[in-house]
Short mmCIF file of C-alpha atoms and ligand atoms in Angstrom, two decimals:
data_model
loop_
_atom_site.label_atom_id
_atom_site.label_comp_id
_atom_site.label_asym_id
_atom_site.label_seq_id
_atom_site.Cartn_x
_atom_site.Cartn_y
_atom_site.Cartn_z
CA MET G 18 24.50 -3.49 11.97
CA ALA G 19 22.65 -6.09 10.67
CA GLU G 20 20.16 -4.81 8.16
CA PRO G 21 16.86 -5.18 9.59
CA ARG G 22 15.85 -5.52 5.87
CA ASP G 23 17.59 -6.79 2.63
CA GLY G 24 18.16 -4.54 0.08
CA ALA G 25 17.45 -4.84 -3.52
CA ALA G 26 17.33 -8.11 -2.84
CA SER G 27 18.39 -8.64 -7.09
CA GLY G 28 16.92 -11.83 -8.60
CA SER G 29 17.02 -13.71 -5.52
CA ILE G 30 14.16 -16.53 -5.06
CA MET G 31 13.27 -16.14 -1.43
CA ALA G 32 11.00 -17.25 1.42
CA GLU G 33 8.31 -14.77 2.79
CA PRO G 34 8.57 -11.89 3.39
CA ARG G 35 12.00 -10.90 2.44
CA ASP G 36 15.19 -12.69 3.14
CA GLY G 37 15.91 -10.14 6.03
CA PRO G 38 15.68 -11.38 9.77
CA GLY G 39 12.51 -13.54 11.21
CA PRO G 40 10.03 -10.86 12.68
CA ARG G 41 11.25 -11.32 16.27
CA ALA G 42 15.11 -10.91 15.23
CA PHE G 43 13.71 -7.49 13.58
CA LEU G 44 12.01 -6.55 16.39
CA ASP G 45 15.10 -7.52 18.42
CA GLU G 46 17.26 -5.65 16.32
CA THR G 47 15.16 -2.19 16.36
CA VAL G 48 15.71 -2.59 19.81
CA ARG G 49 19.40 -3.05 19.74
CA ILE G 50 19.18 0.10 17.32
CA PHE G 51 17.06 2.13 19.62
CA LYS G 52 19.48 1.62 22.88
CA GLU G 53 22.39 2.55 20.95
CA THR G 54 20.67 6.07 19.23
CA TYR G 55 19.20 6.96 22.60
CA PRO G 56 22.02 5.76 25.25
CA GLY G 57 20.21 5.52 28.81
CA SER G 58 16.90 5.04 27.57
CA GLU G 59 14.72 1.97 27.46
CA PRO G 60 12.27 1.31 24.96
CA THR G 61 8.70 0.55 26.54
CA ILE G 62 6.36 0.30 23.54
CA ALA G 63 6.25 -1.48 19.90
CA VAL G 64 4.20 -1.24 17.11
CA ALA G 65 3.82 -2.82 13.71
CA ALA G 66 1.76 -1.70 10.35
CA PRO G 67 1.83 -3.74 7.65
CA GLY G 68 2.14 -2.62 3.86
CA ARG G 69 -0.49 -4.23 1.42
CA VAL G 70 -1.31 -5.66 -2.29
CA ASN G 71 -4.42 -4.97 -3.69
CA LEU G 72 -5.31 -8.07 -5.58
CA ILE G 73 -7.62 -5.99 -7.68
CA GLY G 74 -9.94 -2.80 -7.85
CA GLU G 75 -6.51 -0.82 -9.22
CA HIS G 76 -7.69 3.39 -9.27
CA THR G 77 -10.90 2.68 -8.06
CA ASP G 78 -10.80 3.92 -4.08
CA TYR G 79 -11.08 7.48 -5.44
CA ASN G 80 -13.71 7.06 -7.97
CA GLN G 81 -15.70 5.31 -4.51
CA GLY G 82 -15.34 2.28 -5.95
CA TYR G 83 -14.43 -1.34 -4.35
CA VAL G 84 -11.01 -2.50 -3.95
CA LEU G 85 -9.58 -5.85 -2.72
CA PRO G 86 -6.42 -5.72 -1.12
CA MET G 87 -4.80 -7.60 2.21
CA ALA G 88 -2.44 -6.79 4.51
CA LEU G 89 1.24 -7.92 3.96
CA PRO G 90 3.31 -9.80 6.44
CA MET G 91 6.06 -7.07 5.38
CA VAL G 92 5.56 -3.75 8.68
CA THR G 93 7.34 -0.72 9.46
CA LEU G 94 7.88 -1.07 13.57
CA VAL G 95 8.09 1.83 15.80
CA VAL G 96 9.97 1.07 18.58
CA GLY G 97 10.37 4.03 21.75
CA CYS G 98 9.34 5.25 24.54
CA VAL G 99 7.35 8.14 26.15
CA THR G 100 9.20 11.36 27.09
CA THR G 101 7.71 14.90 28.93
CA ASP G 102 9.36 17.40 27.01
CA GLY G 103 7.04 17.78 24.21
CA ILE G 104 9.94 16.97 21.92
CA ILE G 105 9.97 13.91 18.83
CA SER G 106 13.11 12.51 18.31
CA LEU G 107 12.69 10.08 15.71
CA CYS G 108 15.34 8.42 13.62
CA THR G 109 14.62 6.25 10.13
CA LEU G 110 16.87 2.96 9.51
CA ALA G 111 15.23 2.98 5.90
CA LYS G 112 18.08 3.54 3.81
CA GLU G 113 15.94 4.87 0.90
CA ALA G 114 14.53 7.84 2.81
CA ASP G 115 16.09 11.04 2.33
CA ASP G 116 19.03 12.75 4.79
CA PRO G 117 18.74 13.34 7.77
CA LYS G 118 17.58 10.14 8.82
CA TYR G 119 17.03 11.66 12.08
CA VAL G 120 14.70 14.61 13.13
CA GLU G 121 13.53 16.27 16.13
CA PHE G 122 10.38 18.40 16.66
CA PRO G 123 7.97 19.91 19.09
CA VAL G 124 4.90 18.45 18.94
CA ALA G 125 1.77 20.02 17.55
CA SER G 126 -0.23 22.49 19.50
CA GLU G 127 -1.99 25.33 19.49
CA GLY G 128 0.52 27.24 19.29
CA ASN G 129 2.42 25.23 17.07
CA VAL G 130 1.50 23.98 13.67
CA LEU G 131 3.31 21.55 12.45
CA THR G 132 4.18 22.48 8.46
CA PRO G 133 5.98 19.92 5.79
CA GLY G 134 9.56 20.35 4.94
CA LEU G 135 12.45 18.32 4.97
CA PRO G 136 13.81 15.49 5.05
CA LYS G 137 10.70 14.22 3.32
CA TRP G 138 10.24 10.97 4.70
CA ALA G 139 9.61 12.83 8.03
CA ASN G 140 6.63 14.67 6.36
CA TYR G 141 4.44 11.54 7.07
CA VAL G 142 5.16 11.37 10.59
CA LYS G 143 4.91 15.48 10.96
CA GLY G 144 1.44 14.97 8.85
CA VAL G 145 0.02 12.35 11.19
CA VAL G 146 1.60 14.20 14.38
CA GLN G 147 -0.43 17.37 13.50
CA TYR G 148 -3.96 15.11 12.70
CA TYR G 149 -3.48 12.89 15.29
CA ARG G 150 -7.04 12.48 17.11
CA ALA G 151 -5.97 13.49 20.87
CA GLY G 152 -3.81 15.56 22.96
CA PRO G 153 -1.99 17.30 24.02
CA LEU G 154 0.69 14.91 22.94
CA PRO G 155 3.10 14.18 25.50
CA GLY G 156 7.29 13.82 23.81
CA PHE G 157 8.62 10.59 22.21
CA LYS G 158 11.90 9.08 21.38
CA ALA G 159 11.52 6.54 18.88
CA VAL G 160 13.20 4.30 16.23
CA THR G 161 11.37 3.48 12.79
CA ALA G 162 12.24 0.45 10.82
CA SER G 163 10.55 -1.18 8.04
CA ASN G 164 10.87 -4.11 5.84
CA VAL G 165 8.40 -3.15 3.01
CA PRO G 166 10.25 -2.07 0.43
CA LEU G 167 10.14 1.81 -0.15
CA GLY G 168 8.11 3.32 -2.99
CA GLY G 169 7.61 -0.12 -4.50
CA GLY G 170 3.46 0.24 -4.78
CA LEU G 171 3.64 -1.84 -1.48
CA SER G 172 2.43 0.79 0.27
CA SER G 173 5.03 1.62 2.88
CA SER G 174 4.06 5.04 3.04
CA ALA G 175 0.44 4.01 4.66
CA SER G 176 2.46 1.28 6.72
CA LEU G 177 4.30 4.01 8.37
CA GLU G 178 1.70 6.56 8.78
CA VAL G 179 -0.78 3.94 10.50
CA ALA G 180 2.39 3.20 12.56
CA ILE G 181 3.08 6.53 13.85
CA TYR G 182 -0.33 6.71 14.79
CA THR G 183 -0.69 3.44 16.69
CA PHE G 184 2.29 4.34 18.45
CA LEU G 185 0.30 7.94 19.73
CA GLN G 186 -2.14 5.74 20.54
CA GLN G 187 0.11 4.03 23.44
CA ILE G 188 1.21 7.15 25.09
CA CYS G 189 -2.03 9.39 24.38
CA PRO G 190 -5.00 6.79 23.66
CA ASP G 191 -7.62 8.54 21.31
CA ASP G 192 -11.08 7.24 21.02
CA GLY G 193 -10.26 3.95 19.14
CA ASP G 194 -12.13 4.70 16.22
CA LEU G 195 -10.60 2.73 13.16
CA VAL G 196 -12.18 4.78 10.19
CA GLU G 197 -10.98 7.89 11.98
CA LYS G 198 -8.12 6.63 11.87
CA ALA G 199 -7.42 5.63 8.95
CA LEU G 200 -8.88 9.12 7.62
CA ALA G 201 -6.49 10.76 9.87
CA CYS G 202 -3.13 8.87 8.20
CA GLN G 203 -4.69 9.96 4.66
CA LYS G 204 -5.32 13.28 5.57
CA ALA G 205 -1.56 13.30 6.52
CA GLU G 206 -0.42 11.68 3.10
CA HIS G 207 -2.40 14.56 1.24
CA THR G 208 -1.40 17.73 2.98
CA PHE G 209 2.02 16.49 4.78
CA SER G 210 3.38 14.85 1.12
CA PHE G 211 1.07 16.03 -1.20
CA VAL G 212 -0.07 12.66 -2.63
CA PRO G 213 -4.10 12.91 -3.23
CA CYS G 214 -4.57 9.45 -2.40
CA GLY G 215 -7.45 7.09 -2.04
CA ILE G 216 -8.27 5.51 1.33
CA MET G 217 -7.24 2.21 0.54
CA ASP G 218 -3.77 2.09 2.07
CA GLN G 219 -4.40 3.61 5.34
CA PHE G 220 -7.76 1.62 5.64
CA ILE G 221 -5.97 -1.89 5.02
CA SER G 222 -3.03 -1.02 6.98
CA VAL G 223 -5.44 -0.13 10.28
CA MET G 224 -7.85 -3.29 9.33
CA GLY G 225 -6.53 -6.18 7.70
CA ILE G 226 -7.10 -9.59 8.79
CA ALA G 227 -4.90 -12.77 8.95
CA GLY G 228 -6.47 -14.92 6.19
CA HIS G 229 -8.54 -12.39 4.62
CA ALA G 230 -8.61 -10.15 1.92
CA LEU G 231 -10.90 -6.95 2.68
CA LEU G 232 -13.50 -5.69 0.19
CA ILE G 233 -13.54 -2.16 1.05
CA ASP G 234 -16.64 -0.18 -0.39
CA CYS G 235 -14.92 2.95 -0.44
CA ARG G 236 -17.73 4.93 -0.35
CA SER G 237 -19.88 3.55 2.47
CA LEU G 238 -16.03 2.49 4.10
CA GLU G 239 -18.26 -0.84 4.34
CA VAL G 240 -16.06 -3.70 4.76
CA THR G 241 -16.06 -7.77 3.86
CA PRO G 242 -13.47 -10.29 4.82
CA VAL G 243 -13.28 -12.67 2.25
CA PRO G 244 -11.30 -15.66 3.18
CA ILE G 245 -7.99 -16.39 1.24
CA SER G 246 -6.28 -19.25 3.18
CA ASP G 247 -6.66 -22.06 1.12
CA PRO G 248 -3.24 -23.63 1.17
CA SER G 249 -3.05 -25.00 -2.65
CA LEU G 250 -2.86 -21.51 -3.33
CA VAL G 251 -0.09 -18.85 -3.15
CA ILE G 252 0.10 -14.93 -3.72
CA LEU G 253 3.08 -14.30 -5.08
CA ILE G 254 4.51 -10.62 -5.68
CA THR G 255 7.57 -9.92 -8.18
CA ASN G 256 9.19 -6.77 -7.83
CA SER G 257 10.11 -5.21 -10.95
CA ASN G 258 12.56 -3.14 -9.33
CA ILE G 259 12.18 -0.13 -11.27
CA ARG G 260 10.19 2.56 -10.73
CA HIS G 261 9.29 5.61 -13.43
CA HIS G 262 9.09 8.88 -12.36
CA LEU G 263 5.74 9.46 -13.51
CA THR G 264 3.30 8.43 -10.89
CA GLY G 265 4.29 12.32 -9.00
CA SER G 266 2.37 13.96 -12.21
CA GLU G 267 0.26 11.48 -13.84
CA TYR G 268 -1.60 10.09 -10.31
CA PRO G 269 -3.63 13.58 -10.04
CA ALA G 270 -4.13 13.84 -13.71
CA ARG G 271 -6.28 10.45 -13.52
CA ARG G 272 -8.12 12.15 -10.60
CA GLN G 273 -8.80 15.42 -12.50
CA GLN G 274 -9.98 13.16 -15.60
CA CYS G 275 -12.40 10.68 -13.80
CA LEU G 276 -13.60 13.77 -11.95
CA GLU G 277 -14.10 15.48 -15.22
CA ALA G 278 -16.29 12.06 -16.78
CA ALA G 279 -18.09 11.64 -13.74
CA LYS G 280 -18.99 15.88 -14.01
CA ALA G 281 -19.88 15.60 -17.87
CA LEU G 282 -22.11 12.42 -16.60
CA GLY G 283 -23.59 14.34 -13.97
CA GLU G 284 -22.31 12.56 -11.11
CA GLU G 285 -20.40 13.27 -8.45
CA SER G 286 -17.87 9.96 -8.84
CA LEU G 287 -17.29 7.21 -11.09
CA ARG G 288 -19.10 5.17 -8.96
CA ASP G 289 -22.52 6.11 -9.87
CA VAL G 290 -21.84 5.80 -13.47
CA SER G 291 -23.19 2.81 -15.41
CA MET G 292 -21.13 1.71 -18.42
CA ALA G 293 -24.54 1.78 -20.59
CA GLU G 294 -24.22 5.40 -19.45
CA LEU G 295 -20.97 6.00 -20.27
CA LYS G 296 -21.01 4.49 -23.79
CA ALA G 297 -23.95 6.47 -24.48
CA ALA G 298 -22.10 9.58 -23.64
CA LYS G 299 -19.00 8.66 -25.81
CA ALA G 300 -19.66 10.93 -28.75
CA SER G 301 -19.54 13.93 -26.22
CA LEU G 302 -16.44 13.33 -24.33
CA ASP G 303 -12.94 13.68 -24.74
CA ALA G 304 -11.28 10.45 -25.95
CA GLU G 305 -8.63 9.85 -23.79
CA VAL G 306 -11.16 10.91 -20.44
CA TYR G 307 -13.84 8.10 -21.89
CA ARG G 308 -11.05 5.62 -21.68
CA ARG G 309 -10.08 6.54 -18.41
CA ALA G 310 -13.74 6.26 -17.01
CA HIS G 311 -13.81 2.93 -19.09
CA HIS G 312 -11.46 1.70 -16.43
CA VAL G 313 -12.56 2.56 -13.47
CA ILE G 314 -16.13 1.70 -14.19
CA SER G 315 -15.00 -1.90 -15.62
CA GLU G 316 -12.69 -2.13 -12.66
CA ILE G 317 -15.48 -1.77 -9.79
CA LYS G 318 -17.61 -4.02 -11.82
CA ARG G 319 -14.84 -6.68 -11.77
CA THR G 320 -13.90 -6.13 -8.43
CA THR G 321 -16.78 -7.46 -6.74
CA GLU G 322 -17.30 -10.32 -9.57
CA ALA G 323 -13.74 -11.06 -8.47
CA ALA G 324 -14.49 -11.20 -4.26
CA GLU G 325 -17.41 -13.20 -5.38
CA ALA G 326 -15.24 -15.38 -7.07
CA LEU G 327 -12.83 -15.40 -4.09
CA LYS G 328 -15.37 -16.34 -2.08
CA SER G 329 -16.52 -19.51 -3.62
CA ARG G 330 -13.09 -20.33 -4.45
CA ASN G 331 -13.14 -20.03 -8.31
CA TYR G 332 -9.82 -18.93 -8.70
CA ARG G 333 -9.43 -19.64 -12.09
CA GLU G 334 -12.46 -16.72 -12.49
CA PHE G 335 -10.50 -14.59 -10.12
CA GLY G 336 -7.42 -15.29 -12.07
CA LYS G 337 -9.36 -14.36 -15.39
CA LEU G 338 -10.72 -10.85 -13.84
CA MET G 339 -6.87 -9.96 -12.75
CA VAL G 340 -5.82 -10.22 -16.37
CA GLN G 341 -8.55 -8.14 -17.69
CA SER G 342 -7.54 -5.57 -15.04
CA HIS G 343 -3.96 -5.71 -15.93
CA ASN G 344 -5.18 -5.35 -19.63
CA SER G 345 -7.04 -2.15 -18.85
CA LEU G 346 -4.64 -0.48 -16.70
CA ARG G 347 -2.28 -0.73 -19.51
CA ASP G 348 -4.68 0.26 -22.09
CA ASP G 349 -7.87 2.30 -21.06
CA TYR G 350 -5.90 3.58 -18.39
CA ASN G 351 -2.27 3.89 -19.22
CA VAL G 352 -0.39 3.52 -16.28
CA SER G 353 1.58 0.08 -16.74
CA CYS G 354 4.92 -0.15 -18.09
CA ARG G 355 7.15 -2.26 -20.33
CA GLU G 356 8.47 -3.86 -17.53
CA LEU G 357 5.50 -4.64 -15.88
CA ASP G 358 4.09 -5.88 -18.84
CA GLU G 359 6.63 -8.34 -19.21
CA LEU G 360 6.50 -9.82 -15.54
CA VAL G 361 2.73 -10.49 -16.09
CA ALA G 362 3.05 -12.00 -19.64
CA ALA G 363 5.76 -13.87 -18.16
CA ALA G 364 3.74 -15.13 -15.16
CA MET G 365 0.72 -16.44 -17.55
CA ASP G 366 3.15 -18.17 -19.93
CA GLY G 367 3.24 -21.20 -17.63
CA ASP G 368 0.58 -23.95 -15.89
CA GLY G 369 -0.99 -23.54 -12.67
CA VAL G 370 -0.95 -19.60 -13.03
CA TYR G 371 -4.78 -18.23 -12.38
CA GLY G 372 -4.02 -14.75 -12.97
CA SER G 373 -1.60 -11.59 -12.69
CA ARG G 374 -1.59 -7.57 -13.09
CA MET G 375 -0.02 -4.97 -12.09
CA THR G 376 -0.65 -3.59 -8.23
CA GLY G 377 -0.50 -0.20 -7.07
CA GLY G 378 -0.27 3.26 -8.81
CA GLY G 379 1.69 1.71 -12.04
CA PHE G 380 4.51 2.82 -13.85
CA GLY G 381 7.11 0.53 -12.31
CA GLY G 382 6.58 -1.24 -8.39
CA CYS G 383 5.23 -5.19 -8.58
CA THR G 384 3.04 -7.35 -10.10
CA VAL G 385 0.68 -9.74 -8.09
CA THR G 386 0.21 -13.13 -9.13
CA LEU G 387 -2.24 -15.71 -7.77
CA LEU G 388 -0.98 -19.08 -8.41
CA GLU G 389 -1.21 -22.92 -7.35
CA ALA G 390 1.54 -23.45 -4.95
CA THR G 391 2.79 -26.56 -6.58
CA ALA G 392 3.91 -23.89 -9.68
CA VAL G 393 5.66 -21.76 -7.66
CA GLU G 394 8.88 -22.33 -8.13
CA LYS G 395 8.69 -22.90 -11.73
CA THR G 396 7.22 -19.61 -12.10
CA MET G 397 9.37 -17.70 -10.31
CA GLN G 398 12.21 -19.37 -12.67
CA ARG G 399 10.46 -18.43 -15.52
CA ILE G 400 9.77 -14.77 -14.82
CA LYS G 401 13.60 -14.44 -13.99
CA ASP G 402 14.43 -15.93 -17.51
CA LYS G 403 11.84 -13.80 -19.27
CA TYR G 404 11.82 -10.32 -17.41
CA SER G 405 14.72 -7.70 -18.91
CA GLY G 406 15.26 -6.49 -15.68
CA THR G 407 15.83 -8.14 -12.43
CA PRO G 408 13.09 -8.67 -10.30
CA ALA G 409 12.75 -9.58 -6.54
CA PHE G 410 9.96 -12.19 -5.32
CA TYR G 411 7.49 -12.02 -1.99
CA ILE G 412 6.03 -14.87 -1.27
CA THR G 413 2.56 -13.32 0.95
CA THR G 414 0.04 -14.63 3.19
CA PRO G 415 -2.89 -12.17 4.08
CA SER G 416 -1.62 -11.09 7.46
CA ARG G 417 -3.41 -8.77 10.35
CA GLY G 418 -3.48 -4.92 10.47
CA ALA G 419 -1.59 -2.79 12.92
CA HIS G 420 -1.10 -4.19 16.48
CA VAL G 421 1.02 -3.42 19.27
CA LEU G 422 3.95 -6.03 19.80
CA GLN G 423 5.13 -7.58 23.10
CA LEU G 424 8.86 -6.52 23.56
P1 ADP H 510 5.00 2.96 -1.47
O1 ADP H 510 4.16 3.93 -0.26
O2 ADP H 510 4.52 2.67 -2.94
O3 ADP H 510 6.09 2.32 -0.73
P2 ADP H 510 5.39 6.11 -1.62
O4 ADP H 510 6.44 6.88 -2.82
O5 ADP H 510 4.25 6.07 -1.66
O6 ADP H 510 5.38 4.48 -1.94
O7 ADP H 510 5.71 5.97 -0.04
C1 ADP H 510 7.35 6.38 -0.34
C2 ADP H 510 7.73 7.14 0.61
O8 ADP H 510 7.71 6.94 2.28
C3 ADP H 510 9.76 7.28 0.83
O9 ADP H 510 10.24 7.51 -0.19
C4 ADP H 510 9.91 7.55 2.04
O10 ADP H 510 9.49 9.46 2.58
C5 ADP H 510 8.51 7.18 2.89
N1 ADP H 510 8.72 6.06 3.99
C6 ADP H 510 8.01 4.89 4.03
N2 ADP H 510 8.79 4.04 5.07
C7 ADP H 510 9.70 4.77 5.58
C8 ADP H 510 10.48 4.67 6.68
N3 ADP H 510 10.35 3.36 7.11
N4 ADP H 510 11.21 5.74 7.08
C9 ADP H 510 11.16 6.58 6.65
N5 ADP H 510 10.57 6.95 5.47
C10 ADP H 510 9.57 6.22 5.07
MG1 MG H 511 2.05 5.01 -1.43
#
């Protein structure tokens, strides 16, 4: 079969989103594979949900702070049809997903509570089915395909959850509440995949607006769209193509330290702690816990300042804040790594680049760079030359959230 997405795309300099087929061809190919997988069945529903890149506001969502992500043109597709037998049949085309790639399980009901198991990838799906906000669900047959790189920090997991939820909305409509939709998908990730993630990934995959980043207040869940469609500007994602296996244990550990800091300062979350209060309490806090809190409190402030800078098209200021964010993640939060530091340093070492930082949870994955369109080719070449590994590049535009596709 023609690949619905490219593999590692090692070192290639390519146009957005990846060098796989364009959106229509990607859908057509997924439809073709559906028909091959389920002979005699016709797909009647197709939905897409995007991955995301976070421009600034890292590790702030679970501290009730601000984040500034945008939805990507890379999406997870679900193509399928409803059945009446109460059975869900799903096949993933993602090569990196664990085996088997095909699963069958009965829909959730009072008498059948779904639980996580193997393969791991199906847990994201089962969780969403379990927490879906309407019912009873009929069954369905479907194929899912993604051109979001799996495990690359661009939130393929949330895009899978949100795509499945959006598919379920087509076969058994819920009340259409988008905040509740994002929360149900987050709950699926928490309890079926055991990742205590914040709300950012699911929220932006649901709510993304073309041409905009979204400033999300993760306490009130209020969203402020910030236009980012200046044609002279490019948002470049660089994939380090490495992933250190630290995220699993380090992420909950950071979360715990943040809670500890907030508690020591008499607050529910670090959102309610000012930098002055933190500094005043320095002597009474464990040095590492202090640094973690220092990152979070400074990052929340940087994120609101960055949104203002973007609104007023002050890209120089925005870029400065991106670099400060990276340095804080590296030095205070300790979630960067040599490869990400190399990519940021290489990006910044030339003209026309406003800012660059690691994006996502850290320990590998991607960097995001804001630069002038005229500087893109040179910058990608410089990163390729200087990076000790093999990068992949995605030139991206802010895209819309989950949606139904015409077949
Ligand atoms: P990220 O969300 O940054 O891509 P995660 O580790 O949170 O990284 O999620 C990656 C996991 O999500 C994969 O290992 C796989 O289990 C699951 N996943 C994501 N997209 C798909 C897909 N299209 N098909 C099957 N599994 C997927
Ligand atoms: Mg994820």
